[in-house]
Tab-separated table of C-alpha atoms (C1' of nucleotides) in Angstrom:
chain	number	residue	atom	x	y	z
A	1405	MET	CA	-6.350	15.583	8.716
A	1406	SER	CA	-5.977	19.068	9.935
A	1407	GLU	CA	-4.155	21.654	7.918
A	1408	GLU	CA	-1.482	21.807	10.514
A	1409	LYS	CA	-0.921	18.102	10.397
A	1410	LYS	CA	-0.865	18.066	6.671
A	1411	ASP	CA	1.839	20.614	6.645
A	1412	LEU	CA	3.821	18.660	9.137
A	1413	TYR	CA	3.358	15.592	7.073
A	1414	HIS	CA	4.762	17.266	4.049
A	1415	GLN	CA	7.598	18.792	5.908
A	1416	ASP	CA	8.582	15.678	7.701
A	1417	PRO	CA	7.864	12.224	6.355
A	1418	PHE	CA	8.258	10.861	9.806
A	1419	PHE	CA	5.264	12.795	10.867
A	1420	TYR	CA	3.293	10.425	8.738
A	1421	ASN	CA	4.479	7.785	11.051
A	1422	GLN	CA	4.596	9.250	14.434
A	1423	HIS	CA	1.701	11.558	14.518
A	1424	GLU	CA	-0.759	10.366	12.035
A	1425	ILE	CA	-0.758	6.626	12.173
A	1426	ASN	CA	1.303	5.838	15.177
A	1427	GLN	CA	2.999	3.007	13.380
A	1428	SER	CA	6.078	3.067	11.398
A	1429	SER	CA	9.178	1.492	10.253
A	1430	LEU	CA	12.093	3.446	9.201
A	1431	PHE	CA	14.729	1.631	7.285
A	1432	PRO	CA	17.940	3.526	7.181
A	1433	PHE	CA	19.743	0.685	5.564
A	1434	PHE	CA	21.455	0.401	2.248
A	1435	ASN	CA	22.717	3.802	2.707
A	1436	ASP	CA	24.509	4.636	-0.482
A	1437	ASN	CA	27.326	6.157	1.436
A	1438	ASN	CA	27.782	3.328	3.792
A	1439	PRO	CA	27.732	-0.219	2.502
A	1440	SER	CA	28.107	-1.506	6.001
A	1441	VAL	CA	24.671	-0.363	6.724
A	1442	TYR	CA	23.675	-3.622	5.140
A	1443	ASN	CA	23.820	-5.350	8.447
A	1444	HIS	CA	22.484	-2.558	10.395
A	1445	PRO	CA	18.903	-1.952	11.268
A	1446	VAL	CA	17.257	-4.482	9.090
A	1447	THR	CA	19.038	-7.226	10.859
A	1448	GLN	CA	17.957	-5.990	14.179
A	1449	THR	CA	14.559	-5.396	12.906
A	1450	LEU	CA	14.072	-8.861	11.645
A	1451	GLN	CA	15.432	-10.343	14.758
A	1452	GLY	CA	12.614	-8.666	16.525
A	1453	PHE	CA	10.462	-11.586	15.577
A	1454	ASP	CA	11.187	-14.984	14.265
A	1455	PRO	CA	11.211	-14.514	10.540
A	1456	SER	CA	10.541	-18.120	9.897
A	1457	PHE	CA	7.131	-17.587	11.356
A	1458	MET	CA	6.574	-13.901	11.112
A	1459	THR	CA	7.284	-12.515	7.750
A	1460	PHE	CA	6.209	-9.254	6.347
A	1461	THR	CA	3.982	-11.244	4.143
A	1462	ASP	CA	2.425	-12.826	7.159
A	1463	CYS	CA	1.827	-9.433	8.461
A	1464	LEU	CA	-0.067	-8.545	5.373
A	1465	HIS	CA	-1.973	-11.742	5.517
A	1466	GLY	CA	-2.998	-10.923	9.010
A	1467	SER	CA	-1.068	-13.534	10.904
A	1468	MET	CA	0.715	-10.920	12.881
A	1469	ASP	CA	-0.490	-7.640	14.012
A	1470	TYR	CA	0.844	-4.261	13.234
A	1471	ASN	CA	1.815	-3.983	16.817
A	1472	THR	CA	4.424	-6.633	16.484
A	1473	LEU	CA	5.689	-5.279	13.262
A	1474	SER	CA	5.828	-1.837	14.634
A	1475	ARG	CA	7.681	-2.905	17.728
A	1476	ALA	CA	10.142	-4.860	15.722
A	1477	PHE	CA	10.712	-2.029	13.345
A	1478	ASP	CA	10.911	0.501	16.066
A	1479	MET	CA	14.170	-1.041	17.017
A	1480	SER	CA	15.531	0.477	13.918
A	1481	CYS	CA	13.411	3.513	13.704
A	1482	ASN	CA	14.629	5.731	16.371
A	1483	SER	CA	17.711	6.996	14.752
A	1484	PRO	CA	17.060	10.151	12.827
A	1485	SER	CA	20.475	9.957	11.324
A	1486	GLY	CA	21.411	9.562	7.719
A	1487	HIS	CA	18.519	10.939	5.795
A	1488	GLN	CA	20.286	9.834	2.707
A	1489	ASN	CA	18.238	6.829	1.937
A	1490	HIS	CA	15.497	6.390	4.408
A	1491	HIS	CA	12.655	4.135	3.667
A	1492	LEU	CA	9.540	4.295	5.652
A	1493	ILE	CA	7.332	1.282	5.742
A	1494	THR	CA	4.083	2.180	7.217
A	1495	PRO	CA	1.247	-0.100	8.072
A	1496	ILE	CA	-1.572	2.324	7.908
A	1497	ASP	CA	-4.813	1.738	9.584
A	1498	THR	CA	-7.456	3.954	8.159
A	1499	ASN	CA	-9.283	4.113	11.428
A	1500	LEU	CA	-6.223	5.507	13.040
A	1501	LYS	CA	-5.934	7.963	10.254
A	1502	LYS	CA	-9.432	9.049	10.940
A	1503	GLN	CA	-8.689	9.410	14.592
A	1504	ALA	CA	-5.737	11.518	13.740
A	1505	ALA	CA	-7.851	13.515	11.387
A	1506	MET	CA	-10.334	14.155	14.131
A	1507	GLY	CA	-7.918	16.494	15.743
A	1508	ASP	CA	-5.500	16.479	18.567
A	1509	SER	CA	-7.238	13.872	20.605
A	1510	ALA	CA	-5.964	10.642	19.221
A	1511	GLY	CA	-3.135	11.064	16.848
A	1512	THR	CA	-0.958	13.746	18.200
A	1513	SER	CA	-1.252	13.827	21.905
A	1514	GLU	CA	-0.428	10.222	22.554
A	1515	ASN	CA	2.931	8.779	22.600
A	1516	PRO	CA	3.438	7.641	19.053
A	1517	SER	CA	5.050	4.489	20.149
A	1518	THR	CA	2.364	3.489	22.543
A	1519	PRO	CA	1.796	-0.124	21.713
A	1520	ASN	CA	-1.836	0.024	22.546
A	1521	SER	CA	-2.407	2.652	19.984
A	1522	SER	CA	-2.032	0.194	17.187
A	1523	VAL	CA	-4.707	-1.917	15.650
A	1524	SER	CA	-4.400	-5.576	14.989
A	1525	ALA	CA	-4.206	-6.926	11.509
A	1526	SER	CA	-7.280	-8.967	12.088
A	1527	SER	CA	-9.401	-5.946	12.529
A	1528	SER	CA	-7.837	-4.548	9.443
A	1529	ASN	CA	-8.711	-7.664	7.592
A	1530	GLU	CA	-12.253	-7.433	8.669
A	1531	ALA	CA	-12.249	-4.002	7.305
A	1532	ALA	CA	-10.724	-5.332	4.147
A	1533	GLY	CA	-13.496	-7.809	3.795
A	1534	GLU	CA	-16.109	-5.194	4.118
A	1535	GLU	CA	-14.278	-3.047	1.696
A	1536	GLU	CA	-14.151	-5.824	-0.785
A	1537	SER	CA	-17.838	-6.441	-0.645
A	1538	ASP	CA	-18.496	-2.795	-0.855
A	1539	LYS	CA	-16.184	-2.424	-3.774
A	1540	SER	CA	-17.451	-5.392	-5.655
A	1541	LYS	CA	-20.894	-4.027	-5.221
A	1542	LYS	CA	-19.742	-0.833	-6.745
A	1543	ASP	CA	-17.881	-2.555	-9.523
A	1544	LYS	CA	-20.710	-4.830	-10.432
A	1545	GLN	CA	-23.271	-2.166	-10.397
A	1546	PRO	CA	-22.875	-1.007	-13.989
A	1547	GLN	CA	-23.292	-4.526	-15.325
A	1548	GLY	CA	-25.923	-5.457	-12.822
A	1549	CYS	CA	-28.470	-2.872	-13.731
A	1550	GLU	CA	-29.208	-2.948	-17.394
A	1551	GLU	CA	-29.722	0.652	-18.079
A	1552	ASP	CA	-29.565	2.535	-21.293
A	1553	GLY	CA	-29.308	6.057	-22.527
A	1554	ASP	CA	-30.191	8.654	-19.958
A	1555	GLU	CA	-30.452	6.071	-17.267
A	1556	ALA	CA	-26.907	5.096	-17.904
A	1557	LYS	CA	-25.868	8.681	-17.714
A	1558	SER	CA	-27.475	9.082	-14.370
A	1559	LYS	CA	-26.280	5.771	-13.070
A	1560	LYS	CA	-24.052	7.460	-10.584
A	1561	ALA	CA	-27.032	9.158	-9.081
A	1562	ASN	CA	-28.870	5.849	-8.895
A	1563	LYS	CA	-26.313	4.152	-6.771
A	1564	PRO	CA	-27.575	1.890	-4.052
A	1565	LYS	CA	-28.663	4.004	-1.195
A	1566	LYS	CA	-27.640	1.490	1.390
A	1567	LYS	CA	-25.108	3.260	3.493
A	1568	GLU	CA	-22.211	1.105	4.423
A	1569	LYS	CA	-19.241	2.828	5.771
A	1570	ARG	CA	-16.543	2.539	3.208
A	1571	GLN	CA	-13.691	0.558	4.600
A	1572	ARG	CA	-10.294	0.340	3.088
A	1573	GLU	CA	-7.816	-2.433	2.904
A	1574	PRO	CA	-4.682	-2.229	4.960
A	1575	ARG	CA	-2.218	0.152	3.473
A	1576	PHE	CA	1.502	0.223	3.441
A	1577	ALA	CA	3.378	3.327	2.598
A	1578	PHE	CA	6.927	3.454	1.382
A	1579	LEU	CA	9.177	6.382	1.252
A	1580	THR	CA	11.699	5.941	-1.469
A	1581	LYS	CA	14.365	8.253	-2.585
A	1582	SER	CA	14.078	8.123	-6.297
A	1583	GLU	CA	13.943	10.253	-9.371
A	1584	ILE	CA	11.341	7.955	-10.789
A	1585	ASP	CA	7.794	8.397	-9.667
A	1586	HIS	CA	6.453	5.031	-10.610
A	1587	LEU	CA	8.925	2.537	-9.294
A	1588	GLU	CA	9.189	-0.835	-10.954
A	1589	ASP	CA	7.992	-3.505	-8.582
A	1590	GLY	CA	7.328	-6.372	-10.935
A	1591	TYR	CA	3.621	-5.901	-11.169
A	1592	ARG	CA	1.774	-4.173	-13.940
A	1593	TRP	CA	-0.191	-1.119	-13.068
A	1594	ARG	CA	-2.690	0.983	-14.884
A	1595	LYS	CA	-3.047	4.576	-13.961
A	1596	TYR	CA	-6.645	5.494	-13.366
A	1597	GLY	CA	-6.437	8.902	-11.887
A	1598	GLN	CA	-4.379	11.809	-10.852
A	1599	LYS	CA	-5.173	14.511	-8.387
A	1600	ALA	CA	-3.515	17.624	-7.277
A	1601	VAL	CA	-2.363	17.359	-3.711
A	1602	LYS	CA	-3.313	20.173	-1.484
A	1603	ASN	CA	-0.368	22.272	-0.405
A	1604	SER	CA	1.871	20.433	-2.787
A	1605	PRO	CA	2.947	21.198	-6.327
A	1606	TYR	CA	3.229	17.508	-7.019
A	1607	PRO	CA	0.195	15.531	-8.077
A	1608	ARG	CA	-0.816	12.204	-6.640
A	1609	SER	CA	-1.241	9.385	-9.105
A	1610	TYR	CA	-3.556	6.463	-8.646
A	1611	TYR	CA	-2.705	3.057	-10.030
A	1612	ARG	CA	-4.564	-0.210	-10.142
A	1613	CYS	CA	-3.094	-3.631	-10.730
A	1614	THR	CA	-3.898	-4.681	-14.272
A	1615	SER	CA	-4.337	-8.305	-13.375
A	1616	GLN	CA	-7.909	-9.475	-13.582
A	1617	LYS	CA	-9.734	-9.633	-10.286
A	1618	CYS	CA	-6.786	-8.156	-8.493
A	1619	THR	CA	-7.953	-5.179	-6.526
A	1620	VAL	CA	-4.604	-3.908	-5.379
A	1621	LYS	CA	-4.129	-0.217	-5.757
A	1622	LYS	CA	-1.327	2.115	-5.136
A	1623	ARG	CA	-0.900	5.806	-4.893
A	1624	VAL	CA	2.266	7.583	-5.779
A	1625	GLU	CA	3.147	11.083	-4.823
A	1626	ARG	CA	6.175	13.130	-4.055
A	1627	ASN	CA	7.031	14.710	-0.809
A	1628	PHE	CA	6.845	18.330	-1.738
A	1629	GLN	CA	9.338	19.252	0.930
A	1630	ASP	CA	11.841	16.828	-0.487
A	1631	PRO	CA	10.896	16.105	-4.089
A	1632	SER	CA	13.467	13.370	-4.274
A	1633	ILE	CA	11.298	11.280	-1.981
A	1634	VAL	CA	8.518	9.276	-3.522
A	1635	ILE	CA	5.697	8.174	-1.295
A	1636	THR	CA	4.136	4.976	-2.539
A	1637	THR	CA	1.118	3.638	-0.753
A	1638	TYR	CA	-0.087	0.134	-1.461
A	1639	GLU	CA	-3.602	-0.881	-0.658
A	1640	GLY	CA	-4.737	-4.463	-0.770
A	1641	GLN	CA	-3.106	-7.737	-1.556
A	1642	HIS	CA	-2.259	-9.259	-4.883
A	1643	ASN	CA	-4.172	-12.455	-5.539
A	1644	HIS	CA	-1.875	-13.612	-8.294
A	1645	GLN	CA	1.742	-14.187	-9.001
A	1646	CYS	CA	4.074	-11.464	-9.849
A	1647	PRO	CA	4.132	-11.130	-13.644
A	1648	ALA	CA	7.877	-10.855	-13.526
A	1649	THR	CA	7.967	-14.318	-12.028
A	1650	LEU	CA	5.831	-15.745	-14.754
A	1651	ARG	CA	7.791	-14.054	-17.456
A	1652	GLY	CA	10.750	-16.222	-16.700
A	1653	ASN	CA	13.413	-15.174	-14.380
A	1654	ALA	CA	16.801	-16.243	-15.493
A	1655	ALA	CA	19.237	-14.827	-13.049
A	1656	GLY	CA	20.799	-11.721	-14.346
A	1657	MET	CA	17.899	-10.945	-16.596
A	1658	LEU	CA	15.910	-9.270	-13.916
A	1659	SER	CA	16.515	-6.121	-12.080
A	1660	PRO	CA	17.094	-6.557	-8.389
A	1661	SER	CA	13.662	-5.309	-7.668
A	1662	LEU	CA	12.103	-7.829	-9.962
A	1663	LEU	CA	14.173	-10.534	-8.489
A	1664	ALA	CA	13.036	-9.544	-5.083
A	1665	CYS	CA	9.544	-9.632	-6.345
A	1666	ALA	CA	9.995	-13.105	-7.659
A	1667	SER	CA	11.429	-14.255	-4.409
A	1668	ILE	CA	8.445	-13.683	-2.316
A	1669	ARG	CA	4.857	-14.480	-2.135
A	1670	PRO	CA	2.554	-12.553	-4.356
A	1671	SER	CA	0.864	-10.357	-1.859
A	1672	PHE	CA	4.016	-8.990	-0.434
A	1673	PRO	CA	4.540	-5.310	-0.958
A	1674	GLN	CA	7.366	-5.787	-3.363
A	1675	GLN	CA	8.946	-2.518	-2.830
A	1676	LEU	CA	9.788	-3.498	0.663
A	1677	LEU	CA	12.318	-5.945	-0.586
A	1678	THR	CA	13.169	-3.660	-3.377
A	1679	GLN	CA	14.334	-1.347	-0.699
A	1680	PHE	CA	16.348	-4.134	0.828
A	1681	LEU	CA	18.497	-4.156	-2.197
A	1682	PRO	CA	21.195	-1.843	-3.313
A	1683	THR	CA	19.438	0.788	-5.282
A	1684	ASN	CA	22.138	1.776	-7.662
A	1685	ASN	CA	20.478	-0.079	-10.538
A	1686	GLN	CA	23.825	-1.322	-11.672
A	1687	VAL	CA	24.075	-4.506	-9.807
A	1688	ASP	CA	26.584	-6.887	-11.158
A	1689	PRO	CA	24.768	-9.978	-12.396
A	1690	ASN	CA	27.585	-11.991	-10.954
A	1691	SER	CA	27.213	-10.469	-7.582
A	1692	MET	CA	26.563	-12.527	-4.516
A	1693	PHE	CA	22.976	-11.562	-4.655
A	1694	TYR	CA	22.390	-13.171	-7.985
A	1695	ARG	CA	24.516	-16.186	-7.400
A	1696	ASN	CA	22.921	-16.962	-4.126
A	1697	LEU	CA	19.446	-17.308	-5.466
A	1698	SER	CA	18.572	-20.337	-7.480
A	1699	ALA	CA	15.419	-20.259	-9.526
A	1700	GLN	CA	13.745	-22.428	-6.965
A	1701	GLN	CA	14.848	-20.229	-4.174
A	1702	GLN	CA	13.474	-17.271	-5.953
A	1703	LEU	CA	10.099	-18.836	-5.931
A	1704	GLN	CA	9.954	-20.832	-2.775
A	1705	LEU	CA	12.570	-19.625	-0.466
A	1706	PRO	CA	11.182	-18.808	2.915
A	1707	ASP	CA	11.565	-15.211	3.793
A	1708	TYR	CA	14.125	-16.056	6.358
A	1709	GLY	CA	16.323	-17.729	3.821
A	1710	LEU	CA	15.803	-14.999	1.394
A	1711	LEU	CA	16.890	-12.479	3.905
A	1712	GLN	CA	19.895	-14.530	4.641
A	1713	ASP	CA	20.819	-14.256	1.041
A	1714	LEU	CA	19.989	-10.652	0.767
A	1715	VAL	CA	21.478	-9.637	4.039
A	1716	PRO	CA	24.527	-11.689	4.813
A	1717	SER	CA	24.805	-10.267	8.254
A	1718	PHE	CA	21.344	-11.435	8.979
A	1719	SER	CA	22.536	-14.944	8.497
A	1720	ASN	CA	25.580	-14.279	10.565
A	1721	ARG	CA	23.604	-13.057	13.444
A	1722	GLN	CA	21.164	-15.877	13.301
A	1723	LYS	CA	23.831	-18.491	13.051
A	1724	PRO	CA	26.885	-17.221	14.765
B	117	DC	C1'	-5.867	-1.017	-33.309
B	118	DG	C1'	-5.594	-2.097	-28.619
B	119	DG	C1'	-3.873	-0.847	-24.381
B	120	DA	C1'	-2.310	2.930	-21.463
B	121	DT	C1'	-2.725	7.646	-19.976
B	122	DT	C1'	-4.992	12.045	-19.277
B	123	DT	C1'	-8.331	14.777	-17.289
B	124	DG	C1'	-12.731	16.775	-16.028
B	125	DA	C1'	-16.750	15.254	-13.733
B	126	DC	C1'	-18.676	12.889	-10.239
B	127	DC	C1'	-19.172	10.397	-5.707
B	128	DC	C1'	-18.473	10.064	-0.901
B	129	DG	C1'	-17.119	10.997	3.764
B	130	DC	C1'	-16.267	14.362	6.943
B	131	DG	C1'	-16.068	18.780	9.415
B	132	DC	C1'	-18.233	23.037	10.194
C	1242	DG	C1'	-27.047	21.452	4.552
C	1243	DC	C1'	-22.949	22.940	2.521
C	1244	DG	C1'	-18.287	22.986	1.158
C	1245	DC	C1'	-13.985	20.716	0.852
C	1246	DG	C1'	-10.847	17.234	-0.321
C	1247	DG	C1'	-9.747	12.449	-1.403
C	1248	DG	C1'	-10.830	8.909	-4.439
C	1249	DT	C1'	-12.881	6.963	-8.711
C	1250	DC	C1'	-15.017	6.872	-13.247
C	1251	DA	C1'	-14.980	7.074	-18.029
C	1252	DA	C1'	-14.616	9.550	-22.419
C	1253	DA	C1'	-11.039	11.435	-24.999
C	1254	DT	C1'	-6.550	11.160	-26.319
C	1255	DC	C1'	-2.045	9.259	-26.870
C	1256	DC	C1'	1.212	5.905	-28.289
C	1257	DG	C1'	3.661	1.741	-29.701
DNA sequence: CGGATTTGACCCGCGC
DNA sequence: GCGCGGGTCAAATCCG
């Protein structure tokens, strides 16, 4: 990424979307100041594709491409109004990022919304596969070679010389207005690194899912231009159930975000639905939201049904 | 004491 | 080839 682009990115979260990755979804719903925003863009957004077949989860699983998602979301993205509680959901393709990083050629000069500029999920999944093999290679390496003493010390220098381009899993970035850096999403994370971010006073933290064999990672950083905005980037897909689900999920015992987590399939980027919910952390356990979700629904409800529960207007629009 | 966090070192890809 | 920056490792430290 060029310096100029980086600066733009920090100054304007939307730049992340429009200029760097060409894909985005801006969710100006659940505006704290406007409860009616409930039935606003998300409804439109989800009507962009049949949610019974095309869920966000499906997207992550590769059954729909980013193009579709982007188009659907774009229906709700174009309003720059109400910066109060914007949430950006960004399917990031690392190849696109690289293109953008290459300079003006790919990322900035094209129309950000050009459908052809997106990359299908399948290609991303291929990349994910390669990444996985690459990663597992890396992870297994210490155990694989039985080295001792000095050899162990120099193990990093003895890495396999085979040069495979490192590929990354599909990423999804969320912009969340929050005082808390590490937002609760129902999964357990272990911090494994922290780096200073260039041109930003706020560090970037690296987290890894603590579940065995789960390779999901996330990065958390603050927008230095607007410190109240947390940028969370998920990479990979959970291969296990949400711990919050397993812990037992009596209604009213879980925070809305955990409940949302429990309501969906494991690989879903939980914060997405977290953002669907009112974020005032003081949700009445007797509220419609809680009462509408039975334990079974929480676990098995199709996304469509879930959204009906979460977004009443969604139901209304679907079934006038 | 075990798990989580911190933090400096290291690796890797990329641009110049 | 070199330097830079992002990402990861792992020993040290913290903490419940």
